[in-house]
CSV table of C-alpha atoms and ligand atoms in Angstrom, one decimal:
chain,number,residue,atom,x,y,z
A,74,MET,CA,-26.1,0.9,-6.3
A,75,SER,CA,-28.8,0.1,-3.7
A,76,LYS,CA,-29.3,-3.7,-3.5
A,77,ARG,CA,-31.9,-5.8,-1.9
A,78,SER,CA,-30.7,-7.0,1.5
A,79,LEU,CA,-31.2,-10.2,3.5
A,80,ARG,CA,-32.9,-7.9,6.0
A,81,ASP,CA,-35.7,-7.2,3.4
A,82,LEU,CA,-36.7,-10.9,3.1
A,83,PRO,CA,-39.9,-11.7,5.1
A,84,ALA,CA,-39.6,-14.4,7.8
A,85,ALA,CA,-41.6,-16.9,5.7
A,86,ALA,CA,-39.0,-16.6,3.0
A,87,LEU,CA,-36.4,-17.8,5.4
A,88,ASP,CA,-38.0,-20.3,7.8
A,89,GLY,CA,-37.1,-23.9,6.8
A,90,LYS,CA,-35.6,-22.7,3.5
A,91,ARG,CA,-32.1,-23.5,2.3
A,92,ALA,CA,-30.0,-20.3,2.1
A,93,LEU,CA,-27.1,-20.7,-0.4
A,94,VAL,CA,-24.6,-18.2,1.0
A,95,ARG,CA,-21.5,-17.2,-0.9
A,96,VAL,CA,-19.0,-16.2,1.8
A,97,ASP,CA,-15.4,-15.2,1.6
A,98,PHE,CA,-13.6,-17.9,3.6
A,99,ASN,CA,-10.3,-17.3,1.6
A,100,VAL,CA,-8.4,-17.4,4.9
A,101,PRO,CA,-4.7,-17.8,5.5
A,102,LEU,CA,-3.8,-21.4,6.5
A,103,LYS,CA,-0.9,-22.7,8.5
A,104,ASP,CA,-0.2,-26.4,9.0
A,105,GLY,CA,-3.8,-27.3,8.0
A,106,SER,CA,-5.6,-24.9,10.2
A,107,VAL,CA,-6.8,-21.3,10.1
A,108,ALA,CA,-4.1,-18.8,10.9
A,109,ASP,CA,-6.4,-15.7,11.0
A,110,ASP,CA,-10.1,-16.2,11.4
A,111,THR,CA,-11.1,-12.5,10.6
A,112,ARG,CA,-13.0,-13.5,7.5
A,113,LEU,CA,-14.8,-16.3,9.3
A,114,ARG,CA,-15.9,-13.9,12.0
A,115,ALA,CA,-16.9,-11.3,9.4
A,116,ALA,CA,-19.5,-13.7,8.0
A,117,LEU,CA,-21.1,-14.5,11.4
A,118,PRO,CA,-23.8,-11.8,11.4
A,119,THR,CA,-25.3,-13.2,8.2
A,120,ILE,CA,-25.0,-16.9,9.2
A,121,THR,CA,-26.3,-16.3,12.7
A,122,TYR,CA,-29.3,-14.2,11.5
A,123,LEU,CA,-30.3,-17.0,9.0
A,124,ARG,CA,-30.0,-19.7,11.7
A,125,GLU,CA,-32.1,-17.7,14.1
A,126,LYS,CA,-34.8,-17.3,11.4
A,127,GLY,CA,-34.9,-21.1,11.0
A,128,ALA,CA,-33.1,-21.3,7.6
A,129,ARG,CA,-30.7,-24.1,6.7
A,130,VAL,CA,-27.4,-22.5,5.8
A,131,VAL,CA,-25.3,-23.8,2.9
A,132,LEU,CA,-22.0,-22.0,2.6
A,133,LEU,CA,-20.0,-21.6,-0.6
A,134,SER,CA,-16.5,-20.1,-0.9
A,135,HIS,CA,-13.2,-20.4,-2.7
A,136,LEU,CA,-9.9,-20.9,-1.0
A,137,GLY,CA,-6.6,-20.0,-2.5
A,138,ARG,CA,-5.7,-20.6,-6.1
A,139,PRO,CA,-5.9,-24.3,-6.8
A,140,LYS,CA,-4.9,-25.1,-10.4
A,141,GLY,CA,-8.1,-26.3,-12.0
A,142,GLY,CA,-8.9,-29.3,-9.8
A,143,PRO,CA,-9.2,-30.7,-6.3
A,144,ASP,CA,-6.1,-30.2,-4.2
A,145,PRO,CA,-6.0,-31.1,-0.5
A,146,LYS,CA,-3.8,-28.1,0.2
A,147,TYR,CA,-6.8,-25.9,-0.6
A,148,SER,CA,-9.6,-28.0,0.9
A,149,LEU,CA,-12.2,-26.0,2.8
A,150,ARG,CA,-12.4,-29.0,5.1
A,151,GLN,CA,-9.5,-27.4,7.0
A,152,VAL,CA,-11.8,-24.5,7.9
A,153,THR,CA,-14.7,-26.6,9.3
A,154,ARG,CA,-13.3,-27.0,12.8
A,155,ASP,CA,-12.7,-23.2,13.3
A,156,LEU,CA,-16.1,-22.4,11.9
A,157,GLU,CA,-17.7,-24.9,14.4
A,158,ARG,CA,-15.8,-23.3,17.2
A,159,LEU,CA,-17.0,-19.8,16.2
A,160,LEU,CA,-20.6,-20.9,15.7
A,161,GLY,CA,-20.8,-23.3,18.6
A,162,ALA,CA,-22.6,-25.7,16.3
A,163,PRO,CA,-21.7,-28.6,14.1
A,164,VAL,CA,-20.9,-27.9,10.4
A,165,GLU,CA,-21.6,-30.6,7.8
A,166,PHE,CA,-19.0,-30.7,5.1
A,167,ILE,CA,-20.1,-31.3,1.5
A,168,PRO,CA,-17.1,-32.6,-0.5
A,169,ASP,CA,-18.9,-32.6,-3.9
A,170,PRO,CA,-21.5,-30.0,-4.8
A,171,ALA,CA,-22.9,-32.2,-7.6
A,172,ALA,CA,-23.8,-34.8,-5.0
A,173,GLY,CA,-24.7,-32.4,-2.2
A,174,VAL,CA,-28.4,-31.8,-2.6
A,175,PRO,CA,-29.5,-34.7,-0.3
A,176,SER,CA,-27.2,-33.3,2.5
A,177,THR,CA,-28.7,-29.9,2.2
A,178,ARG,CA,-32.2,-31.3,2.4
A,179,ARG,CA,-31.3,-33.3,5.5
A,180,LEU,CA,-30.0,-30.2,7.4
A,181,PRO,CA,-32.1,-29.3,10.4
A,182,ARG,CA,-33.6,-25.8,10.7
A,183,GLY,CA,-30.7,-23.6,11.8
A,184,GLY,CA,-28.2,-26.2,10.6
A,185,VAL,CA,-25.0,-25.3,8.7
A,186,ALA,CA,-23.2,-27.0,5.8
A,187,LEU,CA,-20.0,-26.0,4.1
A,188,VAL,CA,-19.4,-26.9,0.4
A,189,GLU,CA,-15.9,-27.8,-0.8
A,190,ASN,CA,-13.8,-25.0,-2.5
A,191,THR,CA,-15.7,-23.6,-5.5
A,192,ARG,CA,-12.5,-23.4,-7.5
A,193,PHE,CA,-12.1,-27.2,-7.5
A,194,TRP,CA,-14.7,-27.5,-10.2
A,195,PRO,CA,-14.1,-26.5,-13.8
A,196,GLY,CA,-16.2,-23.5,-14.7
A,197,GLU,CA,-16.0,-21.5,-11.5
A,198,GLU,CA,-13.6,-18.9,-12.9
A,199,ASP,CA,-15.3,-18.9,-16.3
A,200,ASN,CA,-18.7,-18.1,-14.8
A,201,ASP,CA,-20.0,-21.3,-16.3
A,202,PRO,CA,-23.8,-21.5,-16.1
A,203,ALA,CA,-23.7,-25.3,-15.9
A,204,LEU,CA,-21.6,-25.1,-12.7
A,205,ALA,CA,-23.9,-22.3,-11.5
A,206,ARG,CA,-26.9,-24.7,-11.9
A,207,VAL,CA,-25.1,-27.2,-9.7
A,208,PHE,CA,-24.5,-24.6,-7.0
A,209,ALA,CA,-28.1,-23.2,-7.4
A,210,ALA,CA,-29.6,-26.7,-6.7
A,211,LEU,CA,-28.0,-26.5,-3.2
A,212,GLY,CA,-30.3,-23.7,-2.1
A,213,ASP,CA,-33.8,-22.2,-2.2
A,214,PHE,CA,-32.5,-18.6,-2.4
A,215,TYR,CA,-29.1,-16.9,-2.7
A,216,VAL,CA,-27.2,-14.6,-0.4
A,217,ASN,CA,-23.9,-13.0,-1.5
A,218,ASP,CA,-21.8,-12.0,1.5
A,219,ALA,CA,-18.5,-12.2,-0.2
A,220,PHE,CA,-17.7,-8.6,-1.0
A,221,GLY,CA,-14.0,-9.5,-1.3
A,222,SER,CA,-14.9,-11.7,-4.3
A,223,ALA,CA,-17.5,-9.5,-5.9
A,224,HIS,CA,-15.1,-7.9,-8.4
A,225,ARG,CA,-14.9,-11.3,-10.2
A,226,ALA,CA,-17.6,-12.7,-12.4
A,227,HIS,CA,-17.4,-16.3,-11.2
A,228,ALA,CA,-20.1,-19.1,-11.3
A,229,SER,CA,-20.5,-18.8,-7.5
A,230,THR,CA,-20.6,-15.0,-7.4
A,231,GLU,CA,-22.3,-14.0,-10.6
A,232,ALA,CA,-24.0,-16.7,-12.8
A,233,VAL,CA,-25.7,-18.3,-9.8
A,234,ALA,CA,-27.4,-15.0,-8.8
A,235,HIS,CA,-29.3,-15.1,-12.1
A,236,LEU,CA,-30.5,-18.7,-11.5
A,237,LEU,CA,-31.5,-18.6,-7.8
A,238,LYS,CA,-34.0,-16.0,-6.6
A,239,PRO,CA,-34.3,-14.1,-4.5
A,240,ALA,CA,-30.6,-13.1,-4.8
A,241,VAL,CA,-29.8,-10.6,-2.0
A,242,ALA,CA,-26.9,-9.0,-0.2
A,243,GLY,CA,-25.7,-10.4,3.1
A,244,PHE,CA,-24.9,-8.1,6.0
A,245,LEU,CA,-21.2,-7.8,5.3
A,246,MET,CA,-21.8,-7.1,1.7
A,247,GLU,CA,-24.4,-4.5,2.6
A,248,LYS,CA,-22.1,-2.8,5.1
A,249,GLU,CA,-19.3,-2.6,2.5
A,250,LEU,CA,-21.7,-1.1,-0.1
A,251,THR,CA,-23.1,1.4,2.4
A,252,TYR,CA,-19.9,2.7,3.7
A,253,LEU,CA,-17.8,2.7,0.5
A,254,GLY,CA,-20.8,3.8,-1.6
A,255,ASP,CA,-22.0,6.6,0.7
A,256,ALA,CA,-18.5,7.9,1.3
A,257,LEU,CA,-18.0,8.4,-2.4
A,258,ALA,CA,-21.5,9.5,-3.3
A,259,HIS,CA,-22.2,11.9,-0.5
A,260,PRO,CA,-19.0,12.7,1.3
A,261,LYS,CA,-19.1,15.2,4.2
A,262,ARG,CA,-16.3,17.7,3.4
A,263,PRO,CA,-13.5,18.2,3.5
A,264,PHE,CA,-13.1,14.8,1.9
A,265,VAL,CA,-9.4,13.6,2.1
A,266,ALA,CA,-7.9,10.4,0.6
A,267,VAL,CA,-4.7,8.9,1.8
A,268,LEU,CA,-2.9,6.7,-0.6
A,269,GLY,CA,0.3,4.7,-0.2
A,270,GLY,CA,1.7,1.3,-0.7
A,271,ALA,CA,4.3,-0.2,-3.0
A,272,LYS,CA,3.2,0.7,-6.5
A,273,ILE,CA,1.6,3.6,-8.3
A,274,SER,CA,0.6,1.3,-11.2
A,275,GLY,CA,-2.0,-0.6,-9.2
A,276,LYS,CA,-3.5,2.6,-7.9
A,277,ILE,CA,-3.5,5.0,-10.8
A,278,ASP,CA,-7.2,4.3,-11.5
A,279,VAL,CA,-8.0,5.0,-7.8
A,280,ILE,CA,-6.1,8.3,-8.0
A,281,GLU,CA,-7.9,9.3,-11.2
A,282,ALA,CA,-11.3,8.3,-9.9
A,283,LEU,CA,-10.8,10.1,-6.5
A,284,LEU,CA,-9.2,13.3,-7.8
A,285,PRO,CA,-12.4,15.0,-9.0
A,286,ARG,CA,-14.3,14.0,-5.8
A,287,VAL,CA,-11.9,14.7,-3.0
A,288,ASP,CA,-10.5,17.9,-1.6
A,289,GLU,CA,-7.0,16.5,-1.0
A,290,ILE,CA,-5.1,13.3,-1.7
A,291,LEU,CA,-2.2,12.7,0.6
A,292,ILE,CA,0.5,10.4,-1.0
A,293,GLY,CA,2.9,8.3,1.0
A,294,GLY,CA,4.6,4.9,0.6
A,295,ALA,CA,6.9,4.0,-2.3
A,296,MET,CA,4.3,5.5,-4.6
A,297,ALA,CA,5.4,8.9,-3.5
A,298,CYS,CA,8.9,8.2,-4.9
A,299,THR,CA,7.6,7.9,-8.5
A,300,PHE,CA,6.0,11.3,-8.0
A,301,LEU,CA,9.3,12.7,-6.6
A,302,VAL,CA,11.1,11.5,-9.7
A,303,ALA,CA,8.4,13.1,-11.8
A,304,MET,CA,9.3,16.4,-10.1
A,305,GLY,CA,13.0,15.9,-11.0
A,306,LEU,CA,14.2,14.9,-7.6
A,307,PRO,CA,16.8,12.1,-7.1
A,308,VAL,CA,15.4,9.3,-4.9
A,309,GLY,CA,18.5,7.1,-4.5
A,310,THR,CA,17.7,3.4,-4.6
A,311,SER,CA,14.1,3.9,-3.6
A,312,LEU,CA,11.4,1.7,-5.2
A,313,VAL,CA,10.4,3.6,-8.3
A,314,GLU,CA,8.4,2.6,-11.3
A,315,PRO,CA,10.3,4.3,-14.2
A,316,ASP,CA,7.6,3.5,-16.7
A,317,ARG,CA,5.0,5.4,-14.6
A,318,VAL,CA,7.0,8.6,-14.3
A,319,ALA,CA,5.3,10.2,-17.3
A,320,LEU,CA,1.9,9.3,-15.8
A,321,ALA,CA,2.9,10.8,-12.5
A,322,LYS,CA,3.9,14.0,-14.2
A,323,ALA,CA,0.5,14.2,-15.9
A,324,LEU,CA,-1.3,13.6,-12.6
A,325,LEU,CA,0.8,16.3,-10.9
A,326,ALA,CA,-0.1,18.7,-13.7
A,327,LYS,CA,-3.8,18.1,-13.6
A,328,SER,CA,-4.3,17.7,-9.8
A,329,GLY,CA,-3.0,21.2,-8.9
A,330,PRO,CA,-2.8,21.7,-5.2
A,331,LYS,CA,-5.0,18.7,-4.4
A,332,LEU,CA,-2.1,16.2,-4.5
A,333,ILE,CA,0.0,16.5,-1.2
A,334,LEU,CA,3.4,14.8,-1.3
A,335,PRO,CA,5.7,14.0,1.6
A,336,ARG,CA,7.9,16.9,2.8
A,337,GLY,CA,10.6,14.5,3.9
A,338,ALA,CA,11.4,10.8,4.2
A,339,VAL,CA,12.9,8.3,6.6
A,340,ILE,CA,15.8,6.8,4.6
A,341,ALA,CA,18.3,3.9,5.1
A,342,PRO,CA,21.0,2.3,2.9
A,343,SER,CA,18.9,-0.9,2.8
A,344,LEU,CA,16.2,-2.7,4.9
A,345,PRO,CA,18.8,-4.9,6.7
A,346,ARG,CA,20.6,-1.7,7.6
A,347,ALA,CA,17.5,-0.1,9.1
A,348,ALA,CA,19.5,0.8,12.2
A,349,GLU,CA,21.2,3.5,10.2
A,350,HIS,CA,17.9,5.2,9.3
A,351,ARG,CA,17.7,9.0,9.3
A,352,GLU,CA,15.3,11.7,8.1
A,353,VAL,CA,15.9,14.1,5.2
A,354,PRO,CA,13.8,16.5,3.2
A,355,VAL,CA,12.6,15.0,0.0
A,356,ASP,CA,15.0,17.2,-2.1
A,357,GLN,CA,18.0,15.8,-0.2
A,358,ILE,CA,17.9,12.0,-0.7
A,359,PRO,CA,21.5,10.9,-1.1
A,360,ASP,CA,22.8,8.4,-3.7
A,361,GLY,CA,22.7,4.8,-2.4
A,362,TRP,CA,19.9,5.4,0.1
A,363,ALA,CA,16.2,4.5,-0.1
A,364,VAL,CA,13.0,5.9,1.2
A,365,TYR,CA,11.2,3.6,3.6
A,366,ASP,CA,8.8,5.9,5.4
A,367,ILE,CA,7.4,9.4,5.6
A,368,ASP,CA,9.3,11.7,8.1
A,369,ALA,CA,8.1,13.3,11.3
A,370,ALA,CA,7.3,16.6,9.5
A,371,THR,CA,5.1,14.8,7.0
A,372,ARG,CA,3.4,12.8,9.7
A,373,HIS,CA,2.6,16.1,11.4
A,374,ASP,CA,1.4,17.7,8.2
A,375,PHE,CA,-0.8,14.7,7.3
A,376,ARG,CA,-2.3,14.5,10.8
A,377,ALA,CA,-3.3,18.2,10.7
A,378,ARG,CA,-5.0,17.8,7.3
A,379,LEU,CA,-6.7,14.6,8.5
A,380,LEU,CA,-8.0,16.3,11.6
A,381,ARG,CA,-9.7,18.9,9.4
A,382,ALA,CA,-11.4,16.2,7.3
A,383,LYS,CA,-15.0,15.1,7.7
A,384,THR,CA,-14.5,12.0,5.4
A,385,ILE,CA,-11.3,10.0,5.0
A,386,VAL,CA,-10.6,7.1,2.7
A,387,TRP,CA,-7.2,5.4,3.3
A,388,ASN,CA,-5.5,2.8,1.1
A,389,GLY,CA,-1.9,1.7,1.3
A,390,PRO,CA,0.7,2.0,4.1
A,391,MET,CA,2.9,5.1,4.3
A,392,GLY,CA,6.1,3.0,4.5
A,393,VAL,CA,7.5,-0.5,4.9
A,394,PHE,CA,5.4,-0.9,8.0
A,395,GLU,CA,6.3,-4.6,8.4
A,396,THR,CA,9.9,-3.5,9.4
A,397,PRO,CA,10.1,-1.1,12.4
A,398,PRO,CA,11.0,1.7,12.7
A,399,PHE,CA,9.4,2.2,9.2
A,400,ASP,CA,6.0,1.6,10.6
A,401,ALA,CA,5.9,5.0,12.3
A,402,GLY,CA,4.3,6.8,9.4
A,403,THR,CA,1.6,4.2,8.9
A,404,ARG,CA,0.9,4.2,12.6
A,405,ALA,CA,0.7,8.0,12.7
A,406,VAL,CA,-1.9,8.0,9.9
A,407,ALA,CA,-3.9,5.2,11.7
A,408,ASP,CA,-3.8,7.3,14.9
A,409,ALA,CA,-4.9,10.4,13.0
A,410,LEU,CA,-7.9,8.5,11.5
A,411,VAL,CA,-8.9,7.4,15.0
A,412,ALA,CA,-8.6,11.0,16.3
A,413,ALA,CA,-10.6,12.3,13.3
A,414,ARG,CA,-13.3,9.7,13.9
A,415,GLY,CA,-13.4,10.9,17.5
A,416,LYS,CA,-14.2,14.3,16.2
A,417,GLY,CA,-17.1,13.0,14.1
A,418,ALA,CA,-15.4,12.2,10.7
A,419,VAL,CA,-16.2,9.2,8.6
A,420,THR,CA,-13.1,7.0,8.4
A,421,ILE,CA,-12.8,4.2,6.0
A,422,VAL,CA,-9.8,1.9,5.4
A,423,GLY,CA,-9.5,-0.4,2.4
A,424,GLY,CA,-6.8,-2.7,1.1
A,425,GLY,CA,-5.2,-5.9,2.4
A,426,ASP,CA,-2.0,-4.5,3.9
A,427,SER,CA,-3.8,-1.4,5.1
A,428,ALA,CA,-6.4,-3.5,6.9
A,429,ALA,CA,-3.5,-5.4,8.5
A,430,ALA,CA,-1.9,-2.2,9.6
A,431,VAL,CA,-5.0,-1.1,11.5
A,432,ALA,CA,-5.7,-4.5,13.1
A,433,GLY,CA,-7.0,-3.9,16.6
A,434,LEU,CA,-8.3,-0.4,15.8
A,435,GLU,CA,-11.4,-1.6,13.9
A,436,ASP,CA,-13.8,-0.4,16.7
A,437,LYS,CA,-12.3,3.1,16.5
A,438,LEU,CA,-12.8,3.5,12.8
A,439,THR,CA,-16.0,3.8,10.8
A,440,HIS,CA,-15.3,0.9,8.5
A,441,VAL,CA,-12.4,-1.4,7.6
A,442,SER,CA,-13.1,-3.0,4.3
A,443,THR,CA,-12.5,-6.8,4.2
A,444,GLY,CA,-12.2,-6.7,0.4
A,445,GLY,CA,-8.7,-5.8,-0.8
A,446,GLY,CA,-9.0,-5.8,-4.6
A,447,ALA,CA,-12.8,-5.4,-4.5
A,448,SER,CA,-12.6,-2.3,-2.4
A,449,LEU,CA,-10.0,-0.8,-4.7
A,450,GLU,CA,-12.1,-1.5,-7.8
A,451,PHE,CA,-15.1,0.0,-6.0
A,452,LEU,CA,-13.2,3.1,-5.2
A,453,GLU,CA,-12.2,3.3,-8.9
A,454,GLY,CA,-15.9,3.5,-9.6
A,455,LYS,CA,-16.0,0.1,-11.4
A,456,VAL,CA,-19.2,-2.0,-11.3
A,457,LEU,CA,-18.5,-5.2,-9.4
A,458,PRO,CA,-20.2,-8.1,-11.2
A,459,GLY,CA,-21.1,-10.0,-8.0
A,460,VAL,CA,-22.9,-6.9,-6.8
A,461,ALA,CA,-24.5,-6.0,-10.1
A,462,ALA,CA,-26.1,-9.5,-10.3
A,463,LEU,CA,-28.0,-9.0,-7.1
A,464,GLU,CA,-31.6,-7.7,-7.1
A,465,ASP,CA,-32.0,-4.0,-6.8
A,466,ALA,CA,-33.6,-2.7,-3.6
B,248,ADP,P1,-2.7,-2.5,0.3
B,248,ADP,O1,-2.6,-4.0,0.3
B,248,ADP,O2,-3.2,-1.9,1.5
B,248,ADP,O3,-3.5,-2.0,-0.9
B,248,ADP,P2,-0.2,-2.3,-1.1
B,248,ADP,O4,-0.2,-3.8,-1.3
B,248,ADP,O5,-0.4,-1.4,-2.2
B,248,ADP,O6,-1.3,-1.9,0.1
B,248,ADP,O7,1.2,-1.9,-0.5
B,248,ADP,C1,1.7,-2.5,0.7
B,248,ADP,C2,3.2,-2.7,0.6
B,248,ADP,O8,3.9,-1.4,0.3
B,248,ADP,C3,3.8,-3.1,1.9
B,248,ADP,O9,4.3,-4.4,1.8
B,248,ADP,C4,4.9,-2.1,2.2
B,248,ADP,O10,6.1,-2.6,2.7
B,248,ADP,C5,5.1,-1.5,0.8
B,248,ADP,N1,5.8,-0.2,0.9
B,248,ADP,C6,5.2,1.0,1.4
B,248,ADP,N2,6.1,2.0,1.4
B,248,ADP,C7,7.2,1.5,0.8
B,248,ADP,C8,8.5,2.0,0.4
B,248,ADP,N3,8.8,3.3,0.7
B,248,ADP,N4,9.4,1.2,-0.1
B,248,ADP,C9,9.1,-0.1,-0.4
B,248,ADP,N5,7.9,-0.6,-0.1
B,248,ADP,C10,7.0,0.1,0.5
B,249,MG,MG1,-1.4,-5.4,-0.7
């Protein structure tokens, strides 16, 4: 899985050359400006390095899900101002990639341009080689720094990498591959996974892929309720996937003692009636009540297991963390990861909501993956097309 990195390119390959960089600027917008610039900041190491080496930087990204054509709501023009602020330099906007070559050639050394949303052009999502040729003409070499989009074979992530060489991994991409890859390939043991979130269905493949590699999987979130049902326990009005109960049964049978379920839950009659919350053991969930978090005993148990671990991978919150007090379980796991990291463990967080749940703790964890779906597919052991298309190291 080792890929050639931007770091491996000699100075002469960068100086004065046009770097076509696929970034992940799929940022949340509010009233026409960037509501959260995390993804812009995540791309800065690659952009800054290229500028310092005298390259002309041409940025490509998708934004949102426009329906097959230009739509001002999803224009990347809305990102330009925030990018300029972060870079402290002007950013030239290229509204049409097919007419963009002269603009890229006019860029000064160290200059930056941003191309309009890749999904405005037919062919992006079909991995169309004709569109990839249009993109490829905008650069002299290709850098993919969009790990969050690497699980999709699109013209700007896959086809273009075959047309424009060298095709290398940017620093964010490299970091993701190193941490997620090494954690799975050479984990220091004990290796413990924590899985939660709403649905078991989206994460079955992750559980299956991790089971043979890890020493323990701790299960929280609504996902745990489907397992409880599989064990014959009533779970009231909790979020359950009835069509996955059989699967949960099979997983329980084959996982043996590796699968650790909650001992008890924080329950309430409904989310609006959160104030009535109380804790019960998992075999005493009353009719008409729903599980919204793991209880204190489980938090304690999970923390002890996590503090013994040397490698931890976490995906999915332990409860409805958006609605206090049901954030306590998720916060407890976050705290346990920070403490484990303090004791020398490798701690990795992947997943969109999980990353949001550890916002502000990034410096105290080994790695927080920026790629939601991509990091899950990576953990499942799938080959990411945008990664595969890059040159091997
Ligand atoms: P990630 O984005 O990190 O992969 P998911 O999208 O799988 O995580 O799950 C996040 C969602 O799961 C959150 O919105 C959270 O409210 C929900 N969730 C967690 N536990 C429960 C629960 N017990 N009941 C209902 N929803 C839950
Ligand atoms: Mg999510």
